[in-house]
Short mmCIF file of C-alpha atoms in Angstrom, two decimals:
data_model
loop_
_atom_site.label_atom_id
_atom_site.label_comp_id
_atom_site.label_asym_id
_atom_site.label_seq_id
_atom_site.Cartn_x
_atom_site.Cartn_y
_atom_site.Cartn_z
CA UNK A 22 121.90 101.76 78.89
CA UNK A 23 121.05 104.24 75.84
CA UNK A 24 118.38 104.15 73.25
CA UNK A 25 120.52 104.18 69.83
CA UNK A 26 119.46 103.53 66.17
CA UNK A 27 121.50 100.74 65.11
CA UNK A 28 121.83 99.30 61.09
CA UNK A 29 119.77 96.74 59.42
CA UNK A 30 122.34 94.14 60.06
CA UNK A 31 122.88 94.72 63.93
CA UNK A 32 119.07 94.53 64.04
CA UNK A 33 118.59 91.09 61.61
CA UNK A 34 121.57 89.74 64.19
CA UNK A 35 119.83 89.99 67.44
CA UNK A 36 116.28 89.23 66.36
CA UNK A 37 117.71 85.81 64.94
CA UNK A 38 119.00 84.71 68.17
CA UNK A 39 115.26 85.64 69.53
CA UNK A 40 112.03 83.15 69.73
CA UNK A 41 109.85 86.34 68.70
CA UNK A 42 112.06 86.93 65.22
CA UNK A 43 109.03 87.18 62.88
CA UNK A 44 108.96 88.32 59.33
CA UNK A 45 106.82 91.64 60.66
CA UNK A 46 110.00 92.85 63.14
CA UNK A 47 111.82 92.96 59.79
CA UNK A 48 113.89 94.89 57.09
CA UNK A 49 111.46 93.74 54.26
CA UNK A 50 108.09 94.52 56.38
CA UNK A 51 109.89 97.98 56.79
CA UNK A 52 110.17 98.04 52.98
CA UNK A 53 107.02 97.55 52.05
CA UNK A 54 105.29 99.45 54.97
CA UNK A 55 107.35 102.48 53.58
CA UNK A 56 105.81 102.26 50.42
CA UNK A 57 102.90 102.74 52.44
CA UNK A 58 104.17 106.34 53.76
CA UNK A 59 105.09 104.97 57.18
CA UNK A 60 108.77 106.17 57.92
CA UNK A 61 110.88 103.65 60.05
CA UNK A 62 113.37 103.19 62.26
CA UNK A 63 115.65 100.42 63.69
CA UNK A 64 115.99 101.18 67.51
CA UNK A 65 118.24 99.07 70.27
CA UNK A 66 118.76 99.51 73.70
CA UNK A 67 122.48 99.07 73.82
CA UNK A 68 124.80 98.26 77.24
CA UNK A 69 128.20 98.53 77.08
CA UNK A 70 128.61 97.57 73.24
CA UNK A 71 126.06 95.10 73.43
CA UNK A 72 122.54 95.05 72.52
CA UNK A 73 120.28 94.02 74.76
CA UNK A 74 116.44 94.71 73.01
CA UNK A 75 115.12 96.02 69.89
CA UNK A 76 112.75 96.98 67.76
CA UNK A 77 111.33 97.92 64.27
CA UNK A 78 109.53 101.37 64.72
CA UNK A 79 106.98 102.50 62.47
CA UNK A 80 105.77 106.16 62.26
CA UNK A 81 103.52 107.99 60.21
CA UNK A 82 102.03 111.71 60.52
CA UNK A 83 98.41 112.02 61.05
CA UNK A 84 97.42 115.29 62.09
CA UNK A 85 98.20 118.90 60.41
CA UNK A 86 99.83 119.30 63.24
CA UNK A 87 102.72 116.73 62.95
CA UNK A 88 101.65 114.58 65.43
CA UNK A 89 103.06 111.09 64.67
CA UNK A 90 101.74 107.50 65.87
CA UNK A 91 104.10 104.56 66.38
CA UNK A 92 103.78 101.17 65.96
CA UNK A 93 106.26 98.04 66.37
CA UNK A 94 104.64 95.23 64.72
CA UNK A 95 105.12 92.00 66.20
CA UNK A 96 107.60 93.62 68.71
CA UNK A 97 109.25 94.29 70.65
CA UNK A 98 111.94 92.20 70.56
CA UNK A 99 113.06 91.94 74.06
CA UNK A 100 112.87 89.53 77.07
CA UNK A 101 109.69 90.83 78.76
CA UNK A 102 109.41 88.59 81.67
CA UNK A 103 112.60 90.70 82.87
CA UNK A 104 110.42 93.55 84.06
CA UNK A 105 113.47 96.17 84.57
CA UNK A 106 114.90 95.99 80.93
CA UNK A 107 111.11 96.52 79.77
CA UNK A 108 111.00 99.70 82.03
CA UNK A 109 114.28 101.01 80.67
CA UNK A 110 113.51 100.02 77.41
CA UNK A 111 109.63 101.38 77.64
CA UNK A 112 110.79 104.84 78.68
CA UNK A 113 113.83 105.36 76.08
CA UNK A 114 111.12 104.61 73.44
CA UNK A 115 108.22 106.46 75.14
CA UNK A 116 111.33 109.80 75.18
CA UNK A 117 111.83 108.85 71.39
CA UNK A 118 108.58 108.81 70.39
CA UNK A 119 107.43 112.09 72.39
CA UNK A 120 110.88 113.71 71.08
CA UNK A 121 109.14 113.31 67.44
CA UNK A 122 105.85 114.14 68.61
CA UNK A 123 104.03 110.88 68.98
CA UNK A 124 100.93 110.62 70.06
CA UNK A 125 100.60 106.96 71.21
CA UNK A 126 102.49 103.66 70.45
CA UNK A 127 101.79 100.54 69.72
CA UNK A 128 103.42 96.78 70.18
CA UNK A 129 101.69 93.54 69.53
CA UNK A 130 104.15 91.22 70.62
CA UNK A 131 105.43 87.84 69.44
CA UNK A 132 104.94 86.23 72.52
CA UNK A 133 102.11 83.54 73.61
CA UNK A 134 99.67 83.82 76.27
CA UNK A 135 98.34 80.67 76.97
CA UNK A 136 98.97 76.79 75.35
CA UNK A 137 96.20 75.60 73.55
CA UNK A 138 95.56 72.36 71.68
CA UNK A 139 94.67 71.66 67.70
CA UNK A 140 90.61 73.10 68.86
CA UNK A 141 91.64 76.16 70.62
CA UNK A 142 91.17 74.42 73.98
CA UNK A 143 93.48 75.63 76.78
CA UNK A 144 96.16 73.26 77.43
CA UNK A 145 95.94 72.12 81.63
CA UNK A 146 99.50 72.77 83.07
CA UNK A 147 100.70 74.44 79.69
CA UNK A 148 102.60 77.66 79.31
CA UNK A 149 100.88 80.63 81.00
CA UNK A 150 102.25 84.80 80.58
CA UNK A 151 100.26 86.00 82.73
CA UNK A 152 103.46 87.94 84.03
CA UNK A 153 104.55 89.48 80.93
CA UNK A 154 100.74 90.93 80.48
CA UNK A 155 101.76 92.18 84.30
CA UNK A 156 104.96 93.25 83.54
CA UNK A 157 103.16 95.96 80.54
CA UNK A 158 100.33 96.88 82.20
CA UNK A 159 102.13 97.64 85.60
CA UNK A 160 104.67 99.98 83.09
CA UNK A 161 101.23 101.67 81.61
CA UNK A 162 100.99 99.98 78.58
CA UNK A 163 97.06 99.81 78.27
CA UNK A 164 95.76 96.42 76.89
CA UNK A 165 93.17 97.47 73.95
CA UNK A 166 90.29 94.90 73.54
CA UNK A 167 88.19 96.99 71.64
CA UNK A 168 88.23 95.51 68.00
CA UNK A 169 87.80 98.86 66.32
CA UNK A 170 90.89 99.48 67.28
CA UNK A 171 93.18 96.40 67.11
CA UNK A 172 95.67 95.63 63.87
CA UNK A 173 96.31 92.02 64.09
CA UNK A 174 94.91 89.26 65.44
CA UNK A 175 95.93 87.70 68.50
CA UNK A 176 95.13 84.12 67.09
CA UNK A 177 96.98 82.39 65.23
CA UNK A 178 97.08 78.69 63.75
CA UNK A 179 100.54 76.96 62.98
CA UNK A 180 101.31 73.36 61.96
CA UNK A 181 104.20 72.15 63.22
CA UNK A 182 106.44 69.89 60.33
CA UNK A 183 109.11 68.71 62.26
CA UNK A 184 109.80 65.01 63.13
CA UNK A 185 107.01 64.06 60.59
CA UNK A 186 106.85 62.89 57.13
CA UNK A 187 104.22 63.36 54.28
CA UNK A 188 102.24 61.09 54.83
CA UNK A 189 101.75 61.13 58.93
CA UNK A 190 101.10 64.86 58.21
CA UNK A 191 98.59 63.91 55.83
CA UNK A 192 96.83 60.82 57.90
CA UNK A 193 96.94 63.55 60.91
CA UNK A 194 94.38 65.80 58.99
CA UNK A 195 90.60 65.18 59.72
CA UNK A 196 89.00 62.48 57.21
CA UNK A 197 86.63 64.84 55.70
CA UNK A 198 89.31 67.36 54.80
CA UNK A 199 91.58 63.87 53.61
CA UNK A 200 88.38 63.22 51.18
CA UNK A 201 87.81 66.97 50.16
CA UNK A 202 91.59 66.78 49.13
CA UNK A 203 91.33 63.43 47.27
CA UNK A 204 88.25 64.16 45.81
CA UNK A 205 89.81 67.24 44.27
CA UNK A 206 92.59 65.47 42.93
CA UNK A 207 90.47 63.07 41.60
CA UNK A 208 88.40 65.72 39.84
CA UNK A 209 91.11 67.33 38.34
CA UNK A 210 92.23 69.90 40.16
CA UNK A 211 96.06 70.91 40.61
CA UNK A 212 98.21 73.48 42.40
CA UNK A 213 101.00 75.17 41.00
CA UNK A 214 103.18 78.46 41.66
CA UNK A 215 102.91 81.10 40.02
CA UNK A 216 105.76 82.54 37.89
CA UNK A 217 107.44 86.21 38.56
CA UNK A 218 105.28 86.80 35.62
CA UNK A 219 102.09 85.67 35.83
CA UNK A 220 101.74 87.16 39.23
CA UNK A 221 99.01 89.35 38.29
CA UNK A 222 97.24 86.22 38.15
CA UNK A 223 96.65 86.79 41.96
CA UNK A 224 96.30 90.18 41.69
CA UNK A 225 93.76 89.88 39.44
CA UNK A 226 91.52 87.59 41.59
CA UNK A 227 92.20 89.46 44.75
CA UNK A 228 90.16 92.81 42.99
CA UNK A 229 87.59 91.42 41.90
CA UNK A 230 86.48 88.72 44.16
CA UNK A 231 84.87 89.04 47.88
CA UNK A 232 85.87 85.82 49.46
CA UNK A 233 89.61 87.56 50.38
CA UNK A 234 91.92 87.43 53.30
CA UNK A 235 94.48 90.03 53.40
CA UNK A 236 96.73 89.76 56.55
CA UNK A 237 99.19 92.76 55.50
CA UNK A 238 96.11 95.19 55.30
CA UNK A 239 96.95 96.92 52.82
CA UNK A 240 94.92 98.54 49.89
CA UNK A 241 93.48 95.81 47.40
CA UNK A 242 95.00 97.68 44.31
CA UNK A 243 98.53 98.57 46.61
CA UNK A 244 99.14 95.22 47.15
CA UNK A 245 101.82 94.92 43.75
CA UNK A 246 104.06 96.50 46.45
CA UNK A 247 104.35 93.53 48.54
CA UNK A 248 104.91 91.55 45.69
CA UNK A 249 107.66 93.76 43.80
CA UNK A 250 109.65 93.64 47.09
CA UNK A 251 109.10 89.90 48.30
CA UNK A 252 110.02 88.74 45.19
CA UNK A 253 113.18 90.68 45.08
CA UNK A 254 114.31 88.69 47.89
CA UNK A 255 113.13 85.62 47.01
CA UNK A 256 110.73 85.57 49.73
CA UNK A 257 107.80 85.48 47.78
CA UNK A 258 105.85 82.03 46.64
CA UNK A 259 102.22 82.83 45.41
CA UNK A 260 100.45 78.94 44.09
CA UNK A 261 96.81 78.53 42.16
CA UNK A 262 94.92 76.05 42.36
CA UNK A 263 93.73 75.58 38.68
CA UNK A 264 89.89 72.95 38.01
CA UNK A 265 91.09 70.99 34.62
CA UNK A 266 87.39 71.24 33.15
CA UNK A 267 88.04 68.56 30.79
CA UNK A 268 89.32 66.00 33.60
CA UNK A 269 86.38 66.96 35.40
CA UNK A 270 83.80 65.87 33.23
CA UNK A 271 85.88 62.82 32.31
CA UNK A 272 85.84 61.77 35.96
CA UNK A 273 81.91 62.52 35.94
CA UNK A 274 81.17 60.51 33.06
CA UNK A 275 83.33 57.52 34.75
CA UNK A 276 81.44 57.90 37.79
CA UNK A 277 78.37 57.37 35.82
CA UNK A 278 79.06 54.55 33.84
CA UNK A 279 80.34 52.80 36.71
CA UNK A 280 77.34 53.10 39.36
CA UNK A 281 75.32 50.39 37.95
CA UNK A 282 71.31 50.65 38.61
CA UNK A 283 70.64 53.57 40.52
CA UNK A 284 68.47 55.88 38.56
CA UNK A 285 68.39 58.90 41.43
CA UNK A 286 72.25 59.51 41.09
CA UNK A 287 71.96 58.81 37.06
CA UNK A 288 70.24 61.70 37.12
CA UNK A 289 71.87 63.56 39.51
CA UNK A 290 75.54 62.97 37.77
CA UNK A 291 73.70 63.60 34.54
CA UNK A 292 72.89 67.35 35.69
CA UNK A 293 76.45 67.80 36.99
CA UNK A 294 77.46 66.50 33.71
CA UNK A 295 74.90 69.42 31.84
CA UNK A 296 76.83 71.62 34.66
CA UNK A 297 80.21 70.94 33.53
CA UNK A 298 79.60 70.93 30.02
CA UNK A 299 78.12 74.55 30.01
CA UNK A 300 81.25 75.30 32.44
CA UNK A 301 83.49 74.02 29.47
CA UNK A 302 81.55 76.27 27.17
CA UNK A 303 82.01 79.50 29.01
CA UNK A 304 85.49 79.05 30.82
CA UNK A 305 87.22 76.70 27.96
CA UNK A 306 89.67 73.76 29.76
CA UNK A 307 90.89 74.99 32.74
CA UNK A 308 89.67 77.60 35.22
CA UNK A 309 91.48 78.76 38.20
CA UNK A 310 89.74 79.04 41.44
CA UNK A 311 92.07 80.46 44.19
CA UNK A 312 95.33 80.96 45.81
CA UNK A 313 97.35 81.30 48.32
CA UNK A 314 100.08 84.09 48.65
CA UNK A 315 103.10 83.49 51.63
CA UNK A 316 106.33 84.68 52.20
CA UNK A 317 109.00 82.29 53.07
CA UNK A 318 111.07 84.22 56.28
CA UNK A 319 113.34 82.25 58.83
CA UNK A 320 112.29 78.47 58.32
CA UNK A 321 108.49 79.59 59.02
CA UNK A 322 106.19 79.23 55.55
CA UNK A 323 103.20 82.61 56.95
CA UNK A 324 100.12 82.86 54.66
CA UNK A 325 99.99 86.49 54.03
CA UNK A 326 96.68 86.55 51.96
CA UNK A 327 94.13 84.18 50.26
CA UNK A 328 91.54 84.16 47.45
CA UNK A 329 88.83 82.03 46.26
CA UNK A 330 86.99 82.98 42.97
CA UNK A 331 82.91 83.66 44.83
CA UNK A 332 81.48 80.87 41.89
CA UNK A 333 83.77 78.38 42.71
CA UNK A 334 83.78 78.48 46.74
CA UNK A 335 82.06 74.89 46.63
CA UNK A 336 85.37 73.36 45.36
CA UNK A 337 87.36 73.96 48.40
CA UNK A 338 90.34 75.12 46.20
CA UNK A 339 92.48 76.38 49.69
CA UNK A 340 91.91 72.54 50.96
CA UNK A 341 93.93 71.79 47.52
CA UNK A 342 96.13 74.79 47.58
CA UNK A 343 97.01 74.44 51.40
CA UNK A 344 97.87 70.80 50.76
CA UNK A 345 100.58 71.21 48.04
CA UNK A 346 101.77 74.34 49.93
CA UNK A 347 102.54 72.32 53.34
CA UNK A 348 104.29 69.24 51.05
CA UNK A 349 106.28 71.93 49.32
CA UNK A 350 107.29 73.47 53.02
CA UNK A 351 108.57 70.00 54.46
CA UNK A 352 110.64 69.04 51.11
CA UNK A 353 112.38 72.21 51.80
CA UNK A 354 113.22 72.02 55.27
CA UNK A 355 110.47 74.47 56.67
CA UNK A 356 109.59 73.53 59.91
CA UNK A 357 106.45 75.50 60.78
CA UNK A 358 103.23 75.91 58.28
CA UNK A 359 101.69 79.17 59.17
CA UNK A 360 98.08 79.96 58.43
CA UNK A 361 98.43 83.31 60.11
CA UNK A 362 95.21 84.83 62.00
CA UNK A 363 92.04 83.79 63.19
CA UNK A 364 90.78 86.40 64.85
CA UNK A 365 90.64 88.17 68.39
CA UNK A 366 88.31 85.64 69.51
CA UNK A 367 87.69 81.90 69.32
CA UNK A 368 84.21 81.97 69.80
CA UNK A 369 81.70 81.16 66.66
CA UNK A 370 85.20 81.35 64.47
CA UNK A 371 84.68 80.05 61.01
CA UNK A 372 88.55 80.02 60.25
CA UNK A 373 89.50 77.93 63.21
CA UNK A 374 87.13 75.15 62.66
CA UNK A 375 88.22 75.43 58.61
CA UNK A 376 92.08 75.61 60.22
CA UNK A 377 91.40 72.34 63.15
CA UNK A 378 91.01 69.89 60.29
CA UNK A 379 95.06 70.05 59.83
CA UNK A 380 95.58 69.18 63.33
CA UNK A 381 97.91 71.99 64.21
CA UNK A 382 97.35 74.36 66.94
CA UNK A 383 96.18 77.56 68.25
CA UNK A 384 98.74 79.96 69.21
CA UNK A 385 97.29 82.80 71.96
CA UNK A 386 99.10 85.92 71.78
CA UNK A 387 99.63 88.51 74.46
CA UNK A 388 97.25 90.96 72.84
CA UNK A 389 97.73 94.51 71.67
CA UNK A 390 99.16 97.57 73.90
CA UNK A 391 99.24 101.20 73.62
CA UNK A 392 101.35 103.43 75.88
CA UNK A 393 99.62 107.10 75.41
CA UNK A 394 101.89 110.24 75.31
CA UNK A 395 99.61 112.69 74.75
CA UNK A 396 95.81 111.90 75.94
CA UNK A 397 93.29 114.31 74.25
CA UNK A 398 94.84 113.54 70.70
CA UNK A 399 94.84 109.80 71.54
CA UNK A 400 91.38 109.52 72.36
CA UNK A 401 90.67 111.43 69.32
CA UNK A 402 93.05 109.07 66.94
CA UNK A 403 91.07 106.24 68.57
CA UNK A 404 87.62 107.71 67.76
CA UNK A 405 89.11 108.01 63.93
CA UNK A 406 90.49 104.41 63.79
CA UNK A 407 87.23 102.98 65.24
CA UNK A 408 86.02 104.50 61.67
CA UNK A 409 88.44 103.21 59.67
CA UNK A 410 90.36 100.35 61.52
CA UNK A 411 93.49 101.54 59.87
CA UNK A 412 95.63 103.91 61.87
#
């Protein structure tokens, strides 16, 4: 077997007939992560004509020296439970890498740990990879646990689509996120997508709000990148959810006139209706209040970032935006809704118990890995990430 850089479409061909094909172990990831400055490479491990593993290498100078670190995100793409393919394949890339002079690399593969249910709970006779995590550690791949110095998360959430229509998906969510949703729609809030041309609309909120999510890491203001590039391929779908001001106070005013006798929520609906009223005043009719931006890659819909405007955080606008985004996946034949990460842990996690009221499930990830090639400039790259969190 022989290490060999092989084209785009050799390397979109084998990761398709792979579980771990992800959207990050791909030709438009490498795109926009070479706007970034990172240079890339498309690596197999080929056997008599025939490839038998691969991976998306990233690689980026960070020393005056030259020194390079690597990083295959979401890789590799490779069968790891077959522990002598991973050594052959773990020391042509470990000779490529220190060939280029490469300090460490990197993997965080697309390959679960452990089942868990909808809460995070571990799933009793469920899937366990306890030997892949043996297979990388016995080859010296070190496991890194240290959340200074880890680049995704190793939790996910996913809803699964198949073999279910609208409305089971929708009677499957917890109530209280059912009445957030209807009481949103009832107040006059919508979700659209954005046009090619209005995406700035996104952009816009992302800068100059707090309450973001940014899976991609990348720079706030860099982020037109990832759109110029998605939407080239059609990949792209970034939706608002939009507070019709006027339909708002409509709604309030109905509420009032139709509660009867009960002067404590009079007045209550009468300051909400002060509320809205000055709201119309500043903001006009309509306001938006957050979105959602995703890329649409192999029949899996992956939330890439979020955004709610700070003032308007009490609406729930991602309970609205979500919504419309998971009925627009299953009228087009998506199968799997993809919230993306929840963090390295599951403990005290804010996004999972927002994420549990859809009834989907955690999916536990092997972790992250680094095999070190050269030690004393590793431990100094890792004393610079811990500052940063960015290699």
């Amino acid at each position: 077997m022989r290490l060999i850089e092989i084209n785009k479409k050799e390397f979109e061909n084998f990761c398709k007939e792979s579980s771990q094909d992800n959207f990050f172990q791909s030709k438009y990831f490498a795109q926009i992560e070479r706007k970034e400055g990172y240079h890339t490479y498309f690596l197999g491990l080929e056997q008599d004509g025939i490839i038998r593993a691969c991976c998306m290498l990233l690689s980026k100078n960070v020393s005056i020296f030259r020194k390079r670190v690597f990083y295959a995100p979401r890789g590799f793409i490779i069968d790891y439970r077959d522990e002598k393919l991973l050594n052959i394949f773990t020391i042509a890339i470990k000779d490529f890498a220190k060939e280029k002079k490469g300090i460490y690399i990197k993997i965080d593969p697309n390959v679960m740990y452990h089942d868990r249910n909808f809460s995070g709970d571990l799933i009793e006779g469920g899937l366990n990879n306890s030997k892949v995590v043996e297979n990388l550690t016995n080859l010296d791949w070190k496991k890194i646990d240290n959340p200074d110095y880890l680049l995704k998360p190793s939790f996910l959430y996913k809803l699964n689509l198949k073999g279910k229509n609208e409305e089971e998906i929708f009677n499957d969510f917890d109530l209280s996120l059912q009445e957030i949703i209807k009481r949103n729609s009832s107040i006059g809030i919508t979700t659209y997508p954005l046009k090619k041309e209005e995406y700035n609309k996104y952009l816009d909120m992302m800068i100059n709000n707090n309450n973001v999510i940014n899976y991609l890491d990348l720079n706030k203001n860099n982020f037109k990148s990832i759109i110029d590039i998605l939407s080239q391929h059609n990949l792209l779908r970034i939706s608002i959810s939009e507070l019709d001001i006027d339909e708002y106070l409509k709604s309030t005013i109905e509420s009032k006139n139709n509660i009867g006798n009960n002067p404590s929520l009079i007045e209550k609906l009468d300051k909400q209706i002060e509320t809205i009223k000055n709201m119309q005043y500043k903001y006009g009719h309509k306001i938006m209040l957050g979105g959602v931006l995703s890329v649409i890659y192999n029949n899996e819909y992956t939330v890439l970032g979020t955004v709610v405007i700070d003032k308007f955080n009490n609406f729930n606008p991602l309970s609205s935006c979500f919504y419309e985004e998971i009925k627009f996946a299953k009228k087009n034949g998506i199968e799997v809704f993809n919230f993306n990460g929840i963090g390295n842990s599951l403990e005290n996690n804010k996004l999972l118990n927002d994420y549990k009221m859809y009834n989907g499930k955690v999916i536990e990830l092997i972790g992250e890995y680094n095999y070190v090639l050269r030690t004393i400039a590793y431990n100094r790259e890792m004393r610079k990430l811990a500052n940063k969190n960015r290699y």
